[in-house]
Coordinates of C-alpha atoms in Angstrom, one line a residue:
M1 CA -5.2 -2.7 2.6
F2 CA -6.5 -3.6 6.0
V3 CA -9.2 -0.8 6.1
A4 CA -10.1 -0.3 2.5
R5 CA -9.5 3.3 1.2
K6 CA -10.0 4.9 -2.2
F7 CA -6.6 5.9 -3.4
M8 CA -7.5 6.7 -7.0
A9 CA -10.6 8.6 -8.2
L10 CA -11.1 10.1 -11.7
G11 CA -7.4 10.0 -12.2
L12 CA -6.2 11.7 -9.1
Y13 CA -3.4 9.4 -8.1
L14 CA -2.2 9.7 -4.5
S15 CA 1.1 8.0 -4.7
L16 CA 3.9 10.6 -4.8
G17 CA 6.7 9.0 -6.8
F18 CA 10.2 10.2 -7.5
T19 CA 12.7 10.1 -10.3
A20 CA 16.1 11.7 -10.7
I21 CA 16.4 15.1 -12.2
I22 CA 18.3 14.7 -15.6
G23 CA 18.6 18.4 -16.4
T24 CA 17.4 21.9 -15.7
S25 CA 16.2 22.9 -19.1
A26 CA 13.9 25.9 -19.5
S27 CA 10.2 25.5 -20.1
V28 CA 9.2 24.5 -23.5
M29 CA 5.5 25.0 -24.4
A30 CA 4.1 22.5 -27.0
Q31 CA 2.5 24.5 -29.8
S32 CA -0.6 22.4 -29.9
V33 CA -1.7 23.1 -26.3
S34 CA -4.8 25.2 -26.0
Q35 CA -4.8 28.6 -24.3
E36 CA -7.3 27.2 -21.8
F37 CA -5.1 24.3 -21.0
Q38 CA -2.1 26.6 -20.5
Q39 CA -4.1 28.7 -18.1
R40 CA -5.2 25.7 -16.0
A41 CA -1.6 24.5 -16.0
N42 CA -0.4 27.9 -14.7
Q43 CA -3.0 27.7 -12.0
L44 CA -1.3 24.6 -10.6
I45 CA 1.0 26.9 -8.8
P46 CA -1.7 28.7 -6.7
L47 CA -3.5 25.3 -6.4
F48 CA -0.5 23.6 -4.7
N49 CA 0.1 26.7 -2.6
S50 CA -3.5 26.6 -1.4
Q51 CA -4.4 29.9 -3.1
I52 CA -7.2 28.8 -5.3
A53 CA -10.6 27.3 -4.5
Y54 CA -11.2 23.7 -5.6
N55 CA -14.6 24.6 -7.0
D56 CA -13.0 27.2 -9.3
Y57 CA -10.5 24.6 -10.6
F58 CA -11.9 21.1 -10.7
A59 CA -15.0 19.8 -12.5
P60 CA -18.0 18.8 -10.3
N61 CA -17.7 15.1 -11.1
F62 CA -14.0 15.2 -10.0
L63 CA -14.9 16.8 -6.7
E64 CA -17.7 14.3 -6.2
A65 CA -15.2 11.5 -6.4
V66 CA -12.3 13.1 -4.5
P67 CA -13.2 14.5 -1.1
T68 CA -11.9 17.9 -0.2
R69 CA -10.1 16.4 2.8
Q70 CA -8.2 14.1 0.4
L71 CA -7.2 17.0 -1.8
D72 CA -6.0 18.9 1.3
Q73 CA -3.9 15.9 2.4
I74 CA -2.2 15.7 -1.0
I75 CA -1.4 19.4 -1.2
T76 CA -0.3 19.6 2.4
G77 CA 1.9 16.5 2.0
A78 CA 3.5 17.8 -1.2
N79 CA 4.3 21.1 0.5
A80 CA 5.7 19.4 3.6
Q81 CA 8.0 17.3 1.5
Y82 CA 9.0 19.7 -1.3
G83 CA 8.1 23.2 -0.3
K84 CA 6.0 25.6 -2.4
A85 CA 5.2 25.3 -6.0
I86 CA 7.2 27.9 -7.9
S87 CA 7.0 27.6 -11.7
I88 CA 6.0 25.5 -14.7
R89 CA 9.1 23.8 -16.1
S90 CA 7.5 22.3 -19.3
I91 CA 4.2 21.3 -20.9
V92 CA 3.8 18.6 -23.5
A93 CA 0.3 18.4 -25.0
N94 CA -1.3 15.1 -26.0
D95 CA -4.1 17.2 -27.6
P96 CA -5.4 20.7 -27.0
H97 CA -7.1 19.7 -23.8
A98 CA -4.7 17.1 -22.3
G99 CA -1.0 17.0 -21.6
I100 CA 1.9 16.3 -19.3
I101 CA 3.2 19.2 -17.0
K102 CA 6.4 19.5 -15.2
L103 CA 5.8 21.6 -12.1
N104 CA 8.8 22.9 -10.1
F105 CA 8.6 23.0 -6.3
E106 CA 11.3 24.4 -4.1
K107 CA 12.9 20.9 -3.6
A108 CA 11.7 18.8 -6.5
T109 CA 9.9 18.7 -9.8
A110 CA 6.5 17.0 -10.2
T111 CA 5.2 15.3 -13.3
I112 CA 1.5 15.8 -13.7
Q113 CA -0.9 14.5 -16.3
M114 CA -3.9 16.8 -16.7
V115 CA -7.1 16.8 -18.7
I116 CA -9.6 19.7 -18.9
N117 CA -13.1 19.8 -20.1
P118 CA -13.4 21.1 -23.7
N119 CA -16.1 23.6 -22.9
A120 CA -16.2 26.7 -20.8
P121 CA -15.2 27.2 -18.0
F122 CA -12.7 24.5 -18.9
L123 CA -12.5 22.9 -15.5
V124 CA -10.0 20.1 -14.7
S125 CA -11.6 16.6 -15.0
L126 CA -8.4 14.6 -14.5
L127 CA -5.2 15.2 -12.5
L128 CA -2.7 12.4 -12.2
L129 CA 0.3 13.1 -10.1
Q130 CA 2.8 10.7 -11.6
G131 CA 5.9 11.4 -9.6
F132 CA 8.5 13.8 -8.1
E133 CA 12.0 14.3 -9.3
V134 CA 14.5 14.9 -6.4
A135 CA 18.0 15.9 -7.1
G136 CA 20.8 14.5 -4.8
D137 CA 18.5 12.3 -2.8
N138 CA 20.2 9.9 -0.4
Y139 CA 19.5 7.3 2.3
S140 CA 20.8 9.6 5.1
D141 CA 18.3 12.3 4.4
I142 CA 15.5 9.7 4.3
E143 CA 16.6 8.2 7.6
Q144 CA 16.5 11.7 9.2
E145 CA 13.0 12.2 7.9
I146 CA 11.9 8.8 9.1
S147 CA 13.4 9.4 12.6
A148 CA 11.3 12.6 12.9
L149 CA 8.0 10.9 12.1
P150 CA 5.5 10.5 15.1
G151 CA 5.3 7.0 16.3
K152 CA 7.9 4.6 14.9
A153 CA 8.9 3.8 11.4
G154 CA 11.6 1.9 9.6
F155 CA 12.7 0.2 6.4
A156 CA 15.2 -2.3 5.1
I157 CA 16.6 -3.4 1.8
H158 CA 17.6 -7.0 1.3
L159 CA 19.6 -8.6 -1.5
L160 CA 17.9 -11.8 -2.7
S161 CA 19.9 -14.7 -4.0
N162 CA 19.3 -18.3 -4.7
R163 CA 22.5 -19.2 -2.9
Q164 CA 21.7 -17.8 0.5
A165 CA 19.1 -16.2 2.8
P166 CA 18.2 -12.6 2.2
T167 CA 21.1 -10.3 3.0
M168 CA 20.3 -6.9 4.6
I169 CA 22.2 -4.2 2.7
K170 CA 20.5 -1.0 4.2
Q171 CA 18.2 -0.5 7.1
Y172 CA 16.7 1.8 9.6
R173 CA 15.0 0.0 12.5
G174 CA 14.9 -3.0 10.2
A175 CA 14.8 -5.5 13.0
D176 CA 11.8 -3.9 14.8
Q177 CA 8.4 -5.7 14.7
F178 CA 5.8 -3.5 13.0
A179 CA 2.1 -3.8 12.5
I180 CA 1.9 -4.5 8.7
G181 CA -1.8 -4.5 7.9
S182 CA -2.6 -6.4 4.7
T183 CA 1.0 -7.2 4.0
F184 CA 0.3 -10.3 6.0
K185 CA -1.6 -11.6 2.9
L186 CA 1.8 -12.5 1.4
Y187 CA 1.9 -15.5 3.7
I188 CA -1.5 -16.7 2.4
L189 CA -0.2 -16.5 -1.1
A190 CA 2.9 -18.4 -0.1
E191 CA 0.8 -21.3 1.3
L192 CA -1.4 -21.3 -1.7
A193 CA 1.6 -21.4 -4.0
A194 CA 3.1 -24.3 -2.0
Q195 CA 0.0 -26.4 -2.2
I196 CA -0.3 -25.8 -5.9
E197 CA 3.3 -26.7 -6.5
R198 CA 2.9 -30.0 -4.6
G199 CA -0.1 -30.8 -6.8
R200 CA -2.7 -30.7 -4.0
L201 CA -4.5 -27.8 -5.6
K202 CA -4.9 -26.2 -9.0
W203 CA -5.4 -22.5 -9.8
S204 CA -8.7 -23.4 -11.4
D205 CA -10.1 -25.1 -8.3
I206 CA -13.2 -23.4 -6.9
A207 CA -13.7 -22.0 -3.4
P208 CA -16.7 -20.2 -1.9
L209 CA -16.5 -16.6 -1.1
A210 CA -16.2 -16.1 2.7
P211 CA -18.8 -14.4 4.9
K212 CA -18.5 -10.6 4.6
S213 CA -15.5 -8.7 5.9
S214 CA -14.8 -5.0 5.5
T215 CA -13.6 -4.5 1.9
L216 CA -13.9 -2.0 -0.9
G217 CA -13.3 -2.2 -4.6
G218 CA -13.6 -6.0 -4.9
T219 CA -16.3 -8.4 -3.8
E220 CA -18.1 -6.2 -1.2
K221 CA -21.5 -6.6 -3.0
W222 CA -21.1 -10.3 -4.0
P223 CA -23.3 -12.9 -2.3
E224 CA -21.7 -15.0 0.3
G225 CA -20.6 -18.4 -1.1
S226 CA -20.1 -17.1 -4.6
P227 CA -17.8 -19.6 -6.4
L228 CA -14.5 -18.2 -7.4
S229 CA -11.3 -19.9 -8.7
L230 CA -8.3 -19.9 -6.4
Q231 CA -6.5 -17.7 -9.0
S232 CA -9.3 -15.1 -8.9
L233 CA -9.3 -15.1 -5.1
A234 CA -5.5 -14.7 -4.9
T235 CA -5.6 -11.9 -7.5
L236 CA -8.3 -10.0 -5.6
M237 CA -6.5 -10.5 -2.3
I238 CA -3.2 -9.1 -3.6
S239 CA -4.1 -6.6 -6.3
V240 CA -7.0 -4.8 -4.5
S241 CA -6.5 -6.3 -1.0
D242 CA -10.0 -7.7 -1.0
N243 CA -10.7 -9.0 2.5
N244 CA -13.6 -11.3 1.5
A245 CA -11.2 -13.1 -0.9
T246 CA -8.6 -13.2 1.8
D247 CA -10.8 -14.8 4.4
A248 CA -12.1 -17.3 1.8
L249 CA -8.5 -18.4 1.2
I250 CA -7.7 -18.6 4.9
A251 CA -10.8 -20.9 5.4
F252 CA -10.0 -23.0 2.3
L253 CA -6.3 -23.4 2.9
G254 CA -6.6 -23.8 6.7
R255 CA -5.4 -21.5 9.4
R256 CA -3.0 -24.1 10.8
N257 CA -1.5 -24.8 7.4
I258 CA -0.8 -21.0 6.9
E259 CA 0.8 -20.8 10.4
A260 CA 3.0 -23.8 9.5
R261 CA 4.0 -22.0 6.3
V262 CA 5.0 -18.9 8.3
R263 CA 7.2 -21.0 10.6
Q264 CA 8.7 -22.8 7.6
I265 CA 9.6 -19.5 5.9
G266 CA 10.8 -18.0 9.1
H267 CA 9.6 -15.3 11.5
D268 CA 11.6 -13.5 14.2
D269 CA 8.7 -13.6 16.7
I270 CA 6.2 -16.2 15.7
N271 CA 3.9 -15.4 18.7
R272 CA 3.3 -12.0 17.2
I273 CA 1.5 -13.3 14.2
T274 CA -0.2 -16.5 15.5
P275 CA -3.0 -17.3 15.8
F276 CA -3.2 -16.2 12.2
L277 CA -6.4 -14.0 12.3
S278 CA -8.8 -13.5 9.5
T279 CA -9.6 -9.9 8.6
A280 CA -13.2 -10.3 10.0
E281 CA -11.7 -11.7 13.3
A282 CA -9.2 -8.9 13.6
F283 CA -11.8 -6.2 12.9
S284 CA -14.3 -7.7 15.4
F285 CA -11.7 -8.0 18.2
K286 CA -11.1 -4.2 17.9
M287 CA -14.8 -3.3 18.5
K288 CA -16.0 -1.9 21.7
A289 CA -18.7 -4.5 22.1
N290 CA -15.9 -7.1 22.3
D291 CA -13.7 -5.3 24.9
K292 CA -13.9 -8.3 27.4
L293 CA -13.4 -10.9 24.7
R294 CA -10.4 -8.9 23.4
N295 CA -8.8 -8.7 26.9
D296 CA -9.4 -12.4 27.5
F297 CA -7.8 -13.1 24.2
L298 CA -4.7 -11.0 24.8
R299 CA -4.1 -12.6 28.2
A300 CA -4.5 -16.2 26.9
S301 CA -1.8 -18.6 25.7
E302 CA -1.8 -19.3 22.0
K303 CA -3.5 -22.6 22.6
E304 CA -6.3 -20.8 24.5
Q305 CA -6.5 -18.1 21.9
Q306 CA -7.2 -20.7 19.3
K307 CA -10.1 -22.0 21.5
I308 CA -11.4 -18.5 22.0
I309 CA -11.6 -18.0 18.3
A310 CA -13.3 -21.3 17.8
R311 CA -15.9 -20.7 20.5
N312 CA -16.8 -17.2 19.4
K313 CA -17.3 -17.4 15.7
N314 CA -20.5 -15.5 15.8
R315 CA -19.0 -12.6 17.8
L316 CA -15.9 -12.5 15.6
S317 CA -17.9 -11.8 12.4
I318 CA -18.3 -8.7 10.4
D319 CA -21.8 -8.4 11.8
N320 CA -20.2 -6.9 14.9
Y321 CA -18.0 -4.4 12.9
D322 CA -18.8 -0.7 13.0
A323 CA -16.5 1.4 10.8
R324 CA -17.4 4.5 12.8
E325 CA -15.2 3.2 15.7
F326 CA -12.2 3.9 13.5
A327 CA -13.2 7.5 13.0
N328 CA -11.3 8.8 16.0
G329 CA -8.0 7.2 15.1
P330 CA -6.0 3.9 15.6
L331 CA -7.6 1.0 17.4
Y332 CA -5.3 -1.4 19.3
I333 CA -2.6 -1.6 16.6
E334 CA -0.1 -2.7 19.2
D335 CA -2.4 -5.6 20.3
I336 CA -4.6 -6.9 17.5
E337 CA -2.8 -6.9 14.2
W338 CA -0.3 -8.9 12.1
Y339 CA 3.3 -8.2 12.9
A340 CA 6.6 -8.7 11.1
T341 CA 10.1 -7.2 10.7
S342 CA 11.5 -6.1 7.4
T343 CA 13.6 -9.3 7.5
D344 CA 10.5 -11.4 8.0
I345 CA 8.9 -9.8 4.9
S346 CA 12.0 -10.3 2.9
R347 CA 11.9 -14.0 3.6
V348 CA 8.3 -14.4 2.4
L349 CA 9.0 -12.3 -0.7
D350 CA 12.0 -14.4 -1.5
N351 CA 10.0 -17.5 -1.0
L352 CA 7.5 -16.2 -3.6
R353 CA 10.3 -15.1 -5.9
Q354 CA 11.7 -18.6 -6.1
S355 CA 8.4 -20.1 -7.1
R356 CA 8.6 -21.6 -10.6
D357 CA 5.0 -20.7 -11.2
P358 CA 4.8 -17.5 -13.3
I359 CA 1.3 -16.8 -12.0
I360 CA 2.8 -15.8 -8.6
K361 CA 4.9 -13.0 -10.1
N362 CA 2.0 -11.9 -12.3
I363 CA -0.3 -11.5 -9.4
L364 CA 2.2 -9.5 -7.4
S365 CA 2.9 -7.2 -10.3
L366 CA -0.7 -6.1 -10.9
N367 CA -0.6 -3.2 -8.4
S368 CA 2.8 -1.5 -8.3
G369 CA 2.0 0.6 -5.2
I370 CA 3.9 3.6 -6.7
G371 CA 3.7 5.8 -9.8
A372 CA 4.1 4.2 -13.2
N373 CA 7.2 6.3 -14.1
D374 CA 9.0 5.0 -11.0
A375 CA 7.9 1.4 -11.5
R376 CA 9.3 1.4 -15.0
R377 CA 12.8 1.8 -13.5
W378 CA 12.7 -1.9 -12.7
N379 CA 12.7 -5.0 -14.9
Y380 CA 10.1 -6.4 -12.5
L381 CA 8.3 -4.9 -9.6
G382 CA 5.9 -6.9 -7.3
Y383 CA 4.1 -5.2 -4.4
K384 CA 1.9 -5.7 -1.4
G385 CA 0.9 -3.1 1.1
G386 CA -1.4 -2.6 3.9
S387 CA -2.9 0.1 6.1
E388 CA -5.4 1.0 8.7
P389 CA -5.6 4.1 11.0
G390 CA -2.2 4.4 12.5
V391 CA -0.6 1.8 10.2
I392 CA 1.0 1.8 6.8
S393 CA 3.2 -0.9 5.4
M394 CA 4.7 -1.2 1.9
S395 CA 6.8 -4.1 0.6
F396 CA 8.3 -4.6 -2.8
M397 CA 10.1 -7.4 -4.7
V398 CA 12.1 -5.9 -7.5
Q399 CA 14.6 -7.0 -10.2
S400 CA 17.1 -4.4 -11.5
R401 CA 18.0 -3.8 -15.1
Q402 CA 21.1 -5.9 -14.4
G403 CA 19.0 -8.8 -13.2
I404 CA 19.7 -8.5 -9.5
W405 CA 16.8 -9.1 -7.1
Y406 CA 16.0 -7.1 -4.0
S407 CA 13.2 -6.8 -1.4
V408 CA 12.4 -3.3 -0.1
S409 CA 10.1 -3.1 2.9
G410 CA 9.0 -0.3 5.2
S411 CA 6.4 0.4 7.8
W412 CA 5.1 3.3 9.9
N413 CA 3.1 2.8 13.1
N414 CA 1.5 5.4 15.4
P415 CA -0.9 4.1 18.0
D416 CA -2.0 7.7 18.9
K417 CA -2.8 9.3 15.6
E418 CA -3.4 8.5 11.9
V419 CA -0.3 8.4 9.8
N420 CA 0.2 10.3 6.6
R421 CA -0.1 7.6 3.9
N422 CA 0.9 9.9 1.0
Q423 CA 4.1 10.9 2.9
W424 CA 5.0 7.3 3.4
V425 CA 4.4 6.4 -0.2
A426 CA 6.7 9.2 -1.1
I427 CA 9.4 8.0 1.2
M428 CA 9.3 4.4 0.0
T429 CA 9.3 5.6 -3.6
R430 CA 12.5 7.6 -2.9
I431 CA 14.1 4.5 -1.4
L432 CA 13.3 2.5 -4.4
N433 CA 14.6 5.1 -6.8
I434 CA 17.9 5.5 -5.0
L435 CA 18.3 1.8 -5.1
A436 CA 17.4 1.7 -8.8
Q437 CA 20.2 4.2 -9.6
S438 CA 22.9 1.9 -8.0
A439 CA 21.4 -1.6 -8.6

């Protein structure tokens, strides 16, 4: 991600996935489930209809890890997409205090993993929303939903083949340039893969950790200059979107080399992604203290922009970054960002797909971006996404059960207001699941 966010805490998974409804069987209660677990399962209905207080339902350590605002977003998003929660379809117990619940909404069925504390008052300590089952879903419905979103949004599906360039098979605004957040890191991985394939580098080579950028869940507390292998840096960059690792690789590989790789792979508007900014530079350009510097940068030619970056290394460092400036919403997402069309992203994904190095696909598969049940529909699923206030982008490289490769990419931008990340994850998961049914 561009601005790091916590999307999983104590098992509350924020990706709203989808699978196809196979039947409409009546509820079957596993005999080993405890009465207390059954009671908490039944209370999912008022919980998802905003009729029960969080403090009366969740354990304190859960609520400490998952902010109330985050819970509100999940519940509001589920209601907006699928209507009210109406009934328990089934419960299968793993033990008396843990199990899998099927919860019927008006338009879909959710699969939820739940664990309760074994002692009174038997509060919920883990809630994992694994996916939604939607009957009769189709691309036309999805396009209508996307067209109604504030700002602009789009997606595209490409068929990937060794015999030709990616072929678009379905799209909505697939040719539009979007701010893509940390999805830009795919280009860094492509340049790293190319240098390793040519024998110039090895995965075991060591690079120093870059000066701090804004990151979470990776190397945020590591000392600057810590030695890491290139494989470790690439894994951190892709799997948890670590920005320190990203900037370390940009410095090690060379900005100009990465820009040349973007040109070699192909980009519909190369001026929209060059100069190829580090995360620390992009963050710093957005800060109020750098208003004049940002304006000078935006008016300059690419050659002058390169000089501005070189002359202002101190000002374009994380020392000038203040996260509070993002509190009021998007900052300059139409000016300072990384941009690409879905076709651009399909090209870089196809470039990575054709690498003979198995480490590439392994790195891309570590974070699926969607629920585990939905990811299992594919022989292979590689993912990279990105977000910041006003931006969310999700891109997948998938192989069907029949061995056919596709790229699926979609982005939603709104320069005026934060986008609903959970809603976009849900939409992209639906697109993937519809494709999986026909692929």
